[in-house]
Tab-separated table of C-alpha atoms and ligand atoms in Angstrom:
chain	number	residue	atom	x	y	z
A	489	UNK	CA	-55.286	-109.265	-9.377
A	490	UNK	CA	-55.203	-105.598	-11.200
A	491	UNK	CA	-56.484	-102.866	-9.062
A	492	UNK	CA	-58.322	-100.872	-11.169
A	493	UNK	CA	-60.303	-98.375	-8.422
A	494	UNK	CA	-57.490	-95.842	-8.979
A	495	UNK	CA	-59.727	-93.629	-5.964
A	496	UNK	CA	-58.561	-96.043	-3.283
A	497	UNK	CA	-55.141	-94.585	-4.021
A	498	UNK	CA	-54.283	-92.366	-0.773
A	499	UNK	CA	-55.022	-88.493	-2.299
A	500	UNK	CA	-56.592	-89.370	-5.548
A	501	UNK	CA	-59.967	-88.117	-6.095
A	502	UNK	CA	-62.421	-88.720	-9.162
A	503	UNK	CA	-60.641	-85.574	-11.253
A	504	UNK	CA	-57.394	-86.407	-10.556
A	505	UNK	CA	-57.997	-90.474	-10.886
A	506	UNK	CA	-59.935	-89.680	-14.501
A	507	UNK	CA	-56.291	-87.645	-15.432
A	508	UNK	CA	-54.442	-90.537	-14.945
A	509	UNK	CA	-56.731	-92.932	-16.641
A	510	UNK	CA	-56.773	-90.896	-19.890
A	511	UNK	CA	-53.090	-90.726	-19.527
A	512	UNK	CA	-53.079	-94.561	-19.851
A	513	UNK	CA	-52.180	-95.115	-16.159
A	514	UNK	CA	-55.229	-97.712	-15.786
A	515	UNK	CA	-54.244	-99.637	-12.667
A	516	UNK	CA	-52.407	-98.723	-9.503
A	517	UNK	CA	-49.731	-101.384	-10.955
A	518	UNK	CA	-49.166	-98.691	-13.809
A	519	UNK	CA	-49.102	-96.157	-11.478
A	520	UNK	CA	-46.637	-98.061	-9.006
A	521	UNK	CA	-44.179	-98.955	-12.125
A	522	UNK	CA	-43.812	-96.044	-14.616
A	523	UNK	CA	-41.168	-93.051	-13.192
A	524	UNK	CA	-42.838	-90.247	-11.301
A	525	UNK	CA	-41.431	-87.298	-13.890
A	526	UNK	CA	-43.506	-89.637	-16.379
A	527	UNK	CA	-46.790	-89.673	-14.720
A	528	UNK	CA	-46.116	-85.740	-14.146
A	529	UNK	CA	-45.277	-84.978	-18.075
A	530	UNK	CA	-48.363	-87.589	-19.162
A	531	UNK	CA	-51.088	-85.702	-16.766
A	532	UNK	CA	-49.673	-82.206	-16.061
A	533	UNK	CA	-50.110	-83.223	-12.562
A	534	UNK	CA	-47.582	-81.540	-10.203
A	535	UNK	CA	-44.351	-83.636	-9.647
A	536	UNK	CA	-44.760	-83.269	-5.443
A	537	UNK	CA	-48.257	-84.702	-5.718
A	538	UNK	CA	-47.475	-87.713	-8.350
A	539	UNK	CA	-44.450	-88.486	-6.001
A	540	UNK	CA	-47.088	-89.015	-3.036
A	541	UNK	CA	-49.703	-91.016	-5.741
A	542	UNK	CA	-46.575	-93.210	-6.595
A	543	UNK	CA	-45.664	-93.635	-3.157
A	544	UNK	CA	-49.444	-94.523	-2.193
A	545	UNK	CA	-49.451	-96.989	-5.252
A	546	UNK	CA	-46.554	-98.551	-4.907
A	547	UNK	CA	-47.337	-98.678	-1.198
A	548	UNK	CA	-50.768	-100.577	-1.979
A	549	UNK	CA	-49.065	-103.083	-4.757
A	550	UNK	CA	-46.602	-103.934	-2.188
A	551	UNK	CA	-43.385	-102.616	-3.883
A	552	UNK	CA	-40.653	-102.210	-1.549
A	553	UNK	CA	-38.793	-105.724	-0.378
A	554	UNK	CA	-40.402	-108.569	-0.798
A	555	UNK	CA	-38.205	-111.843	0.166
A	556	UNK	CA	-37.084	-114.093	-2.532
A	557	UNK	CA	-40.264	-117.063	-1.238
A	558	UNK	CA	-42.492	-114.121	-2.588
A	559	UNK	CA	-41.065	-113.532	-6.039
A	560	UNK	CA	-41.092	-117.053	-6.723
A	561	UNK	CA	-44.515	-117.206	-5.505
A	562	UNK	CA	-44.850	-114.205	-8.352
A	563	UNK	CA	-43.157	-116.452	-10.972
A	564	UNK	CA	-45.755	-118.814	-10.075
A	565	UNK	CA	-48.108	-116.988	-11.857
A	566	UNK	CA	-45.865	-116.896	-15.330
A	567	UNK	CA	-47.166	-118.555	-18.425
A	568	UNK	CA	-45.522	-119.537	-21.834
A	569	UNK	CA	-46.710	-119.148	-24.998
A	570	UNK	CA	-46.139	-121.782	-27.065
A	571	UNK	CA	-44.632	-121.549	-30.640
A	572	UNK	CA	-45.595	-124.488	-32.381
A	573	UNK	CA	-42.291	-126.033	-32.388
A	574	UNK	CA	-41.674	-128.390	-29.725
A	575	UNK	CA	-37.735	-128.032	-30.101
A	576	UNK	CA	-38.199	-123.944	-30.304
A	577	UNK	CA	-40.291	-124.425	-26.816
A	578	UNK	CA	-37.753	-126.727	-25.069
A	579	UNK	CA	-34.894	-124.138	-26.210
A	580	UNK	CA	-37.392	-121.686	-24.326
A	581	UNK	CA	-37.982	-123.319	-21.435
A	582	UNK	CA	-41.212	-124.275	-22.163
A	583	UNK	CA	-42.162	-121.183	-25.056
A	584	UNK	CA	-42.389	-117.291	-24.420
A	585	UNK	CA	-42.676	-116.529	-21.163
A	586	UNK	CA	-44.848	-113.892	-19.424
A	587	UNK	CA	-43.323	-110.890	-17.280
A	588	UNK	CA	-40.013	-110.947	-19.493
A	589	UNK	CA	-38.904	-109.811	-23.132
A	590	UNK	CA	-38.086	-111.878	-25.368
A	591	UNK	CA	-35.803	-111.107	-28.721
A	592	UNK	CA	-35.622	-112.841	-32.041
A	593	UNK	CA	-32.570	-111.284	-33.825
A	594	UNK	CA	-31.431	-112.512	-37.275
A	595	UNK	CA	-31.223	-111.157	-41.022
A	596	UNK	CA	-33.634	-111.099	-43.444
A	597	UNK	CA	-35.560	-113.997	-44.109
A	598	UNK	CA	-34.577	-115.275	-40.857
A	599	UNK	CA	-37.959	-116.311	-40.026
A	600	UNK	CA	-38.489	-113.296	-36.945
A	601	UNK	CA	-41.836	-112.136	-38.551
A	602	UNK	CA	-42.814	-115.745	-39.136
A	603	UNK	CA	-42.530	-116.546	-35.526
A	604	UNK	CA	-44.553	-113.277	-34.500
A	605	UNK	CA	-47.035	-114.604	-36.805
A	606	UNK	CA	-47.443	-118.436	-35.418
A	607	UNK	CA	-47.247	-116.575	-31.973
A	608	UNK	CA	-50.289	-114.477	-32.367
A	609	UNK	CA	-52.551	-117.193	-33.819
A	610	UNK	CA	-50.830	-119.502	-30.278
A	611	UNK	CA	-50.740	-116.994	-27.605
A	612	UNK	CA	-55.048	-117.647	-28.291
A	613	UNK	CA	-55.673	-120.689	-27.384
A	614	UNK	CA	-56.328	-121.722	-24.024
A	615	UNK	CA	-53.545	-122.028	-21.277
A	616	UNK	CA	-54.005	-126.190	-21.548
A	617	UNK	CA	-53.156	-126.060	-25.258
A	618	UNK	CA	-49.815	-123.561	-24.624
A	619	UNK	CA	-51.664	-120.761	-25.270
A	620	UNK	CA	-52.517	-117.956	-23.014
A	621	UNK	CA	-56.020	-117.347	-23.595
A	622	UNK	CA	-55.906	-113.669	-24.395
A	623	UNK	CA	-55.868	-111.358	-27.631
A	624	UNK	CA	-52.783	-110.085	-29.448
A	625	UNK	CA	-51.026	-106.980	-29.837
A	626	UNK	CA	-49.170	-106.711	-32.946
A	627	UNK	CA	-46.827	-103.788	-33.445
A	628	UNK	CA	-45.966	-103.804	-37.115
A	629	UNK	CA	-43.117	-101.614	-37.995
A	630	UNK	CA	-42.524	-102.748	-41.391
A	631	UNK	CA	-45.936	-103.534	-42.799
A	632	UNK	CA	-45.190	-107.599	-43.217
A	633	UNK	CA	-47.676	-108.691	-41.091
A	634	UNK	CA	-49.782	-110.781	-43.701
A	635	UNK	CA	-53.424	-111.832	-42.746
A	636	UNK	CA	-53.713	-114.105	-45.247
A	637	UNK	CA	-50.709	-116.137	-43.242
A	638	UNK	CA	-52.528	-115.998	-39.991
A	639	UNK	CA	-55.814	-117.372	-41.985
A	640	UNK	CA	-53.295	-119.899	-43.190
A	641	UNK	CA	-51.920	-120.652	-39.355
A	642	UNK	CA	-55.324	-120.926	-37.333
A	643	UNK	CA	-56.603	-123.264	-40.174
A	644	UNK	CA	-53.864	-125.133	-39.572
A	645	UNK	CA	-54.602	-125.285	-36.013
A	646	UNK	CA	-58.383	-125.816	-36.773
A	647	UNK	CA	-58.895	-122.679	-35.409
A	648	UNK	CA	-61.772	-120.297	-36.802
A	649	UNK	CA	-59.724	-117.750	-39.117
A	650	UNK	CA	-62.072	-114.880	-39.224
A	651	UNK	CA	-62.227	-115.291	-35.358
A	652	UNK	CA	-58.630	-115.494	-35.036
A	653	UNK	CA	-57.912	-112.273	-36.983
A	654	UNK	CA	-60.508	-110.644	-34.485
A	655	UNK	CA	-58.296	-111.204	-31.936
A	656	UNK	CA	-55.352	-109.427	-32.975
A	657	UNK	CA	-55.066	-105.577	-32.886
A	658	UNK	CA	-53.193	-104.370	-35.545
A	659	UNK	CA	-51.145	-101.244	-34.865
A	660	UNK	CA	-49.106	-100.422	-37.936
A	661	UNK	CA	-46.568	-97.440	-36.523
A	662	UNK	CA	-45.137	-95.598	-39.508
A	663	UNK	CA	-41.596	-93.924	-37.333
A	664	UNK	CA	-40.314	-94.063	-34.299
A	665	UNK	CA	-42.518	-91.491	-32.768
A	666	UNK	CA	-45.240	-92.854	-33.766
A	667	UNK	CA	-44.198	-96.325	-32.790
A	668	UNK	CA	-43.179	-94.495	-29.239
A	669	UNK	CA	-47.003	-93.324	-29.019
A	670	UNK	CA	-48.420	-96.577	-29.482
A	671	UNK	CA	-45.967	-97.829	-27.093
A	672	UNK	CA	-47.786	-95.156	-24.298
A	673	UNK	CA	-50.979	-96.501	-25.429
A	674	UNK	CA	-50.697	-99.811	-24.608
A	675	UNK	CA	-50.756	-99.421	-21.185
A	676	UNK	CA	-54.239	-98.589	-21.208
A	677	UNK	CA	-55.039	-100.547	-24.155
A	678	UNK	CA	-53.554	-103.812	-22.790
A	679	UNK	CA	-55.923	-103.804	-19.667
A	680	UNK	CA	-58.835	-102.882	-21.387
A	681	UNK	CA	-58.706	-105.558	-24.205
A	682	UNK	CA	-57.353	-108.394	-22.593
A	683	UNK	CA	-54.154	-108.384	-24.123
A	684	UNK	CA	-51.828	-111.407	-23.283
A	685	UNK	CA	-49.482	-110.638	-25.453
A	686	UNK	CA	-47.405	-108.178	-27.051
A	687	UNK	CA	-45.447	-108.149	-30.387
A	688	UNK	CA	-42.975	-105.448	-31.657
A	689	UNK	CA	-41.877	-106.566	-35.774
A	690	UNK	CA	-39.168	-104.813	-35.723
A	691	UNK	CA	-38.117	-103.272	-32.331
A	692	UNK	CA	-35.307	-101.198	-33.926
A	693	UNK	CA	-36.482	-100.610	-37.778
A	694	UNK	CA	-37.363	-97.092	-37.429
A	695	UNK	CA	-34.941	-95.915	-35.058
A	696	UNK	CA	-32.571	-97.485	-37.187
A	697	UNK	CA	-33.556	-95.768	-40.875
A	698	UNK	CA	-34.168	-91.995	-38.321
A	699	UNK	CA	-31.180	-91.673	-36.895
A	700	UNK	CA	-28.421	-92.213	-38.772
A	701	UNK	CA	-24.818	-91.343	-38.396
A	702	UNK	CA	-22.439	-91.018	-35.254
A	703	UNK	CA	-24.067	-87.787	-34.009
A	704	UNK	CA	-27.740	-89.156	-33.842
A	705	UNK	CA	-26.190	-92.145	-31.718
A	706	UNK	CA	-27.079	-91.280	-28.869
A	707	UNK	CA	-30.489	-89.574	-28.914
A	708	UNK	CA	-31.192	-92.580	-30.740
A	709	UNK	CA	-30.279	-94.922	-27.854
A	710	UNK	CA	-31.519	-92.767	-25.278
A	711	UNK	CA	-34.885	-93.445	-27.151
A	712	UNK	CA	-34.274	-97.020	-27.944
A	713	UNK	CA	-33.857	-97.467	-24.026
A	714	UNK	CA	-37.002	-95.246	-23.411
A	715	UNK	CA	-39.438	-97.563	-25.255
A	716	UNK	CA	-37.376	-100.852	-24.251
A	717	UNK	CA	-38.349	-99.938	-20.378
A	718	UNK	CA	-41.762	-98.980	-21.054
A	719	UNK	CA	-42.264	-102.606	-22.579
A	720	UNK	CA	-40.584	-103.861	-20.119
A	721	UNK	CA	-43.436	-102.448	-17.473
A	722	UNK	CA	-46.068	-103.560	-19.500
A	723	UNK	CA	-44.884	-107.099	-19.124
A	724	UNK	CA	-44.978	-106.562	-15.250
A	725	UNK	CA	-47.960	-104.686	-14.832
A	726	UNK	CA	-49.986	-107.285	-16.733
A	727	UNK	CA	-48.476	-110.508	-16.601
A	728	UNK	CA	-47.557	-110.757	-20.206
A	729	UNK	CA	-44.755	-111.768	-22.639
A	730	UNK	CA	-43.029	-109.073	-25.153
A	731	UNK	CA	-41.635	-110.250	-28.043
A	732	UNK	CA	-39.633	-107.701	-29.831
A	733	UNK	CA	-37.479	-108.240	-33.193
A	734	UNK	CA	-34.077	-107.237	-33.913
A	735	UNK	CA	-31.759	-106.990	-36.889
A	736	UNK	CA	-28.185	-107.779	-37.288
A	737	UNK	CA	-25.547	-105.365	-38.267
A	738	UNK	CA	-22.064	-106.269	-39.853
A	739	UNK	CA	-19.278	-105.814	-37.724
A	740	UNK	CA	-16.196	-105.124	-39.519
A	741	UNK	CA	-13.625	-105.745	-36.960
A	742	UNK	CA	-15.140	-109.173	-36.490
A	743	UNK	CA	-12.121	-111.218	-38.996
A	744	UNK	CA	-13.116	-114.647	-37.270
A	745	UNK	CA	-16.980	-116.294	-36.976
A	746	UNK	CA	-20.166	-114.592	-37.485
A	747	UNK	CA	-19.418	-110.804	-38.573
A	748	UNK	CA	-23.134	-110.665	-37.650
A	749	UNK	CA	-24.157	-108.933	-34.169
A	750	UNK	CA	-27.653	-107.428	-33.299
A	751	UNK	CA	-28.255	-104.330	-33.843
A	752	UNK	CA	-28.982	-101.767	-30.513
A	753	UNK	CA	-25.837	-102.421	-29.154
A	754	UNK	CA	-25.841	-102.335	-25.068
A	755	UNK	CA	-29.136	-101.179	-24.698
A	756	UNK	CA	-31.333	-104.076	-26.168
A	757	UNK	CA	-28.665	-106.367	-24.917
A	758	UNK	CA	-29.473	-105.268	-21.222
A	759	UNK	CA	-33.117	-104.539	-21.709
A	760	UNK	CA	-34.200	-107.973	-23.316
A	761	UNK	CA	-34.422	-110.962	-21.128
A	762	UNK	CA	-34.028	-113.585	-23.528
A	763	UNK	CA	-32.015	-113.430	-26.828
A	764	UNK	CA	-32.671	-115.629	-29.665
A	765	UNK	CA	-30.276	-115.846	-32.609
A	766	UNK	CA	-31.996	-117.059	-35.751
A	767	UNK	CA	-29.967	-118.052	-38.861
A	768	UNK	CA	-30.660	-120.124	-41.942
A	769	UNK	CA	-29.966	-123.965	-42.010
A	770	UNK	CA	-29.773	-126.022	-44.829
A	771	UNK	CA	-32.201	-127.472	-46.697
A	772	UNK	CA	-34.871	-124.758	-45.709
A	773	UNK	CA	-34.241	-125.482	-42.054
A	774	UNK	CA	-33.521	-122.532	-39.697
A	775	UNK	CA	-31.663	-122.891	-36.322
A	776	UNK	CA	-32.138	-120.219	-33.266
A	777	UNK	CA	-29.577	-120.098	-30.589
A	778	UNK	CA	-30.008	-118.532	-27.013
A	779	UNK	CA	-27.241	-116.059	-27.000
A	780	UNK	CA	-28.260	-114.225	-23.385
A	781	UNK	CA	-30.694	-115.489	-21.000
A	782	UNK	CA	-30.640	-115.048	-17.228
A	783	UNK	CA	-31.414	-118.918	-16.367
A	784	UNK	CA	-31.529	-120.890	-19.955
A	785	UNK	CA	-28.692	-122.869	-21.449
A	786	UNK	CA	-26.976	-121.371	-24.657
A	787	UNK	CA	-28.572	-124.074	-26.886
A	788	UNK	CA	-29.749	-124.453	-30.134
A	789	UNK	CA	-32.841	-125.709	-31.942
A	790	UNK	CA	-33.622	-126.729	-35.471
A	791	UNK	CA	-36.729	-125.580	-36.802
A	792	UNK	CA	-38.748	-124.865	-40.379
A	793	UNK	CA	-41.431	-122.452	-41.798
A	794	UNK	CA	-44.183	-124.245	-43.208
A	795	UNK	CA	-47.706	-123.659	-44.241
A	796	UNK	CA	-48.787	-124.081	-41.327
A	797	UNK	CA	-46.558	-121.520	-39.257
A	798	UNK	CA	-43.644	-122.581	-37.335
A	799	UNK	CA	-42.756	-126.633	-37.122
A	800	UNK	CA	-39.742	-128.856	-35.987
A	801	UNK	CA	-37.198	-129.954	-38.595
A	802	UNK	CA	-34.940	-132.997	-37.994
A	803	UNK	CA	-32.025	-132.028	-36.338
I	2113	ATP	P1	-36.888	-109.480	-42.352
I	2113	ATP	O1	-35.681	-109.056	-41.577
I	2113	ATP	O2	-36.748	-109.230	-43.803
I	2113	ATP	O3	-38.167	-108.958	-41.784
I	2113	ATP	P2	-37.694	-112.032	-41.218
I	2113	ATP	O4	-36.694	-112.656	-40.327
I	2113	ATP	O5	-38.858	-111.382	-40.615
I	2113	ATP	O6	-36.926	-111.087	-42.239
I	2113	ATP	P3	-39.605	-113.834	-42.302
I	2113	ATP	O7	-40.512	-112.946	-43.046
I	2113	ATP	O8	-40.045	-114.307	-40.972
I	2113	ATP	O9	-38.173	-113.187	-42.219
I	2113	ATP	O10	-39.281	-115.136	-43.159
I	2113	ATP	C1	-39.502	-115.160	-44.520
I	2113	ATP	C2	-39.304	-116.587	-45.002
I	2113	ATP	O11	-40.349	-117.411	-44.502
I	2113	ATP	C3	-39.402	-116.692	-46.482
I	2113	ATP	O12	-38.109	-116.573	-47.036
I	2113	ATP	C4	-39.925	-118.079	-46.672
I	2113	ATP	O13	-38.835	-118.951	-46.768
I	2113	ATP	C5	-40.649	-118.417	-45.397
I	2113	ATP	N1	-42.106	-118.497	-45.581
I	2113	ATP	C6	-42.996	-117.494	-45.537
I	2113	ATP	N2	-44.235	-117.941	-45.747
I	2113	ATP	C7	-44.156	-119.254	-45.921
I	2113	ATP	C8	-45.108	-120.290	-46.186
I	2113	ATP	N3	-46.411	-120.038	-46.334
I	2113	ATP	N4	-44.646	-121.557	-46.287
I	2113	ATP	C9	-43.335	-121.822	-46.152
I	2113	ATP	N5	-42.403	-120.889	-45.910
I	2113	ATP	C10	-42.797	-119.626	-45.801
I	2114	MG	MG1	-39.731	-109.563	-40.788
């Protein structure tokens, strides 16, 4: 499916086709989706010339119209992760789906990096089993990713531990620029490693603690929106989910209901394509809620954090 022969490209020769490479434009779907000026700034390639490499890629991946028969025929080809909750995947539409985002937004304890967890050890096993057969990128913002819980998880799931850990690349970013870079990275690691999915615990941490104050607002969303597109592409150029976490942040206006709303304001609202609310239940329980999804319902499930990951609880 990925082209990787960047050289077929129309004016793309073995100098300029090893530029883009080590720029992390892989495949001619990379090529095809990130913005021109990007390619340009990534490769120091003139803009004229990227705009006729873009052209020629998006030309050969067939970007232009397609009719609605095709992009179902593309959705065809999307896969969901499951999370080891059957109520969780039914809220889902089946678990995390490929070639979208999905959110998990909810204060601490919520369960977010317990899900991210259960995910990685899942989104291994093979597509018959829910899984999606492929290795794990974990983004870890906050340093609570906990291999002792993922040993915990694939014995659970009678999986080899040691073998399970293998297949999930750590990348622990330590600010937002650095979190940025690894976001760039990935879309050269992602083809290289057979990465079927992608994790981001937390999405909005850094960018968060950085910028703080009226003033910073909107370098800080400019940013935000930056990274949120570029994962966005990555979930389009290889067929894979993004699961991103999110905090809440009080809203003091709000006298009636939850004064909770997620944090990142407009632009994670429009970037993500799902939005899951998680809050605590009682007795240990936890419930997530689809606040924003282009085709599911606004339901709710019931789940519970066990031992073994992430489980049903009786609604
Ligand atoms: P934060 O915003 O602080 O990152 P979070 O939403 O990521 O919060 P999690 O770390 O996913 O929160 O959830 C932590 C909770 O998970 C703990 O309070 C605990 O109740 C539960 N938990 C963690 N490990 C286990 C385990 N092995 N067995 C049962 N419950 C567990
Ligand atoms: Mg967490």
């Amino acid at each position: 499916m990925e082209n990787n022969d960047l050289a077929t490209l129309d004016g793309v020769g073995p100098a300029m086709s090893s530029k883009l490479k080590s720029a992390g434009l892989t495949t001619i779907e990379a090529i095809a989706v990130t913005p021109p000026k990007e390619i340009a700034e990534k490769t120091g390639i003139g803009f004229n010339t990227v705009l006729n490499i873009a052209a020629a890629a998006r030309k050969s991946v067939g970007v232009g119209f397609i009719t609605a028969e095709e992009l179902w025929k593309k959705r065809q080809n999307m896969l969901k992760c499951s999370i080891g909750s059957k109520n969780l995947n039914e809220l889902l539409g089946g678990g995390i789906e490929t070639q979208a985002m999905t959110e998990f937004i909810g204060e601490y304890g919520a369960g977010k990096t317990q899900i991210c967890l259960t995910l990685s050890v899942m989104a291994q096993l093979p597509v018959e089993k829910g899984g999606l057969n492929g290795n794990v990128v974990y983004v870890d913002t906050e340093g609570t990713f906990i291999p002792e819980r993922i040993f915990q998880i694939a014995n659970a799931l009678e999986l080899d531990p040691h073998e399970t850990l293998g297949h999930i690349f750590l990348a622990r970013a330590y600010n937002s620029s650095h979190q940025c870079l690894i976001t760039d990275h990935l879309f050269k690691f992602c083809p290289e490693n057979k990465i079927k999915l992608v994790i981001v615990d937390s999405m909005i941490g850094h960018f968060r603690g950085e910028y703080v104050g009226r003033e910073n607002l909107s370098e800080r969303q400019q940013k935000l929106n930056s990274q949120l597109h570029k994962l966005l592409r990555i979930t389009e150029a290889f067929n894979l989910p993004v699961m991103v976490t999110n905090q809440v942040q009080a809203n003091p206006a709000q006298f009636f209901g939850d004064p909770n709303r997620p944090a990142g304001g407009h632009v994670m609202a429009h970037a993500c394509t799902h939005r899951v609310f998680l809050r605590k239940g009682g007795k240990g329980t936890r419930i997530a809620r689809v606040i924003d999804s282009p085709y599911l319902p606004e339901n709710t499930a019931r789940f519970k954090i066990t031992e073994k990951g992430v489980e049903d609880a009786q609604e």
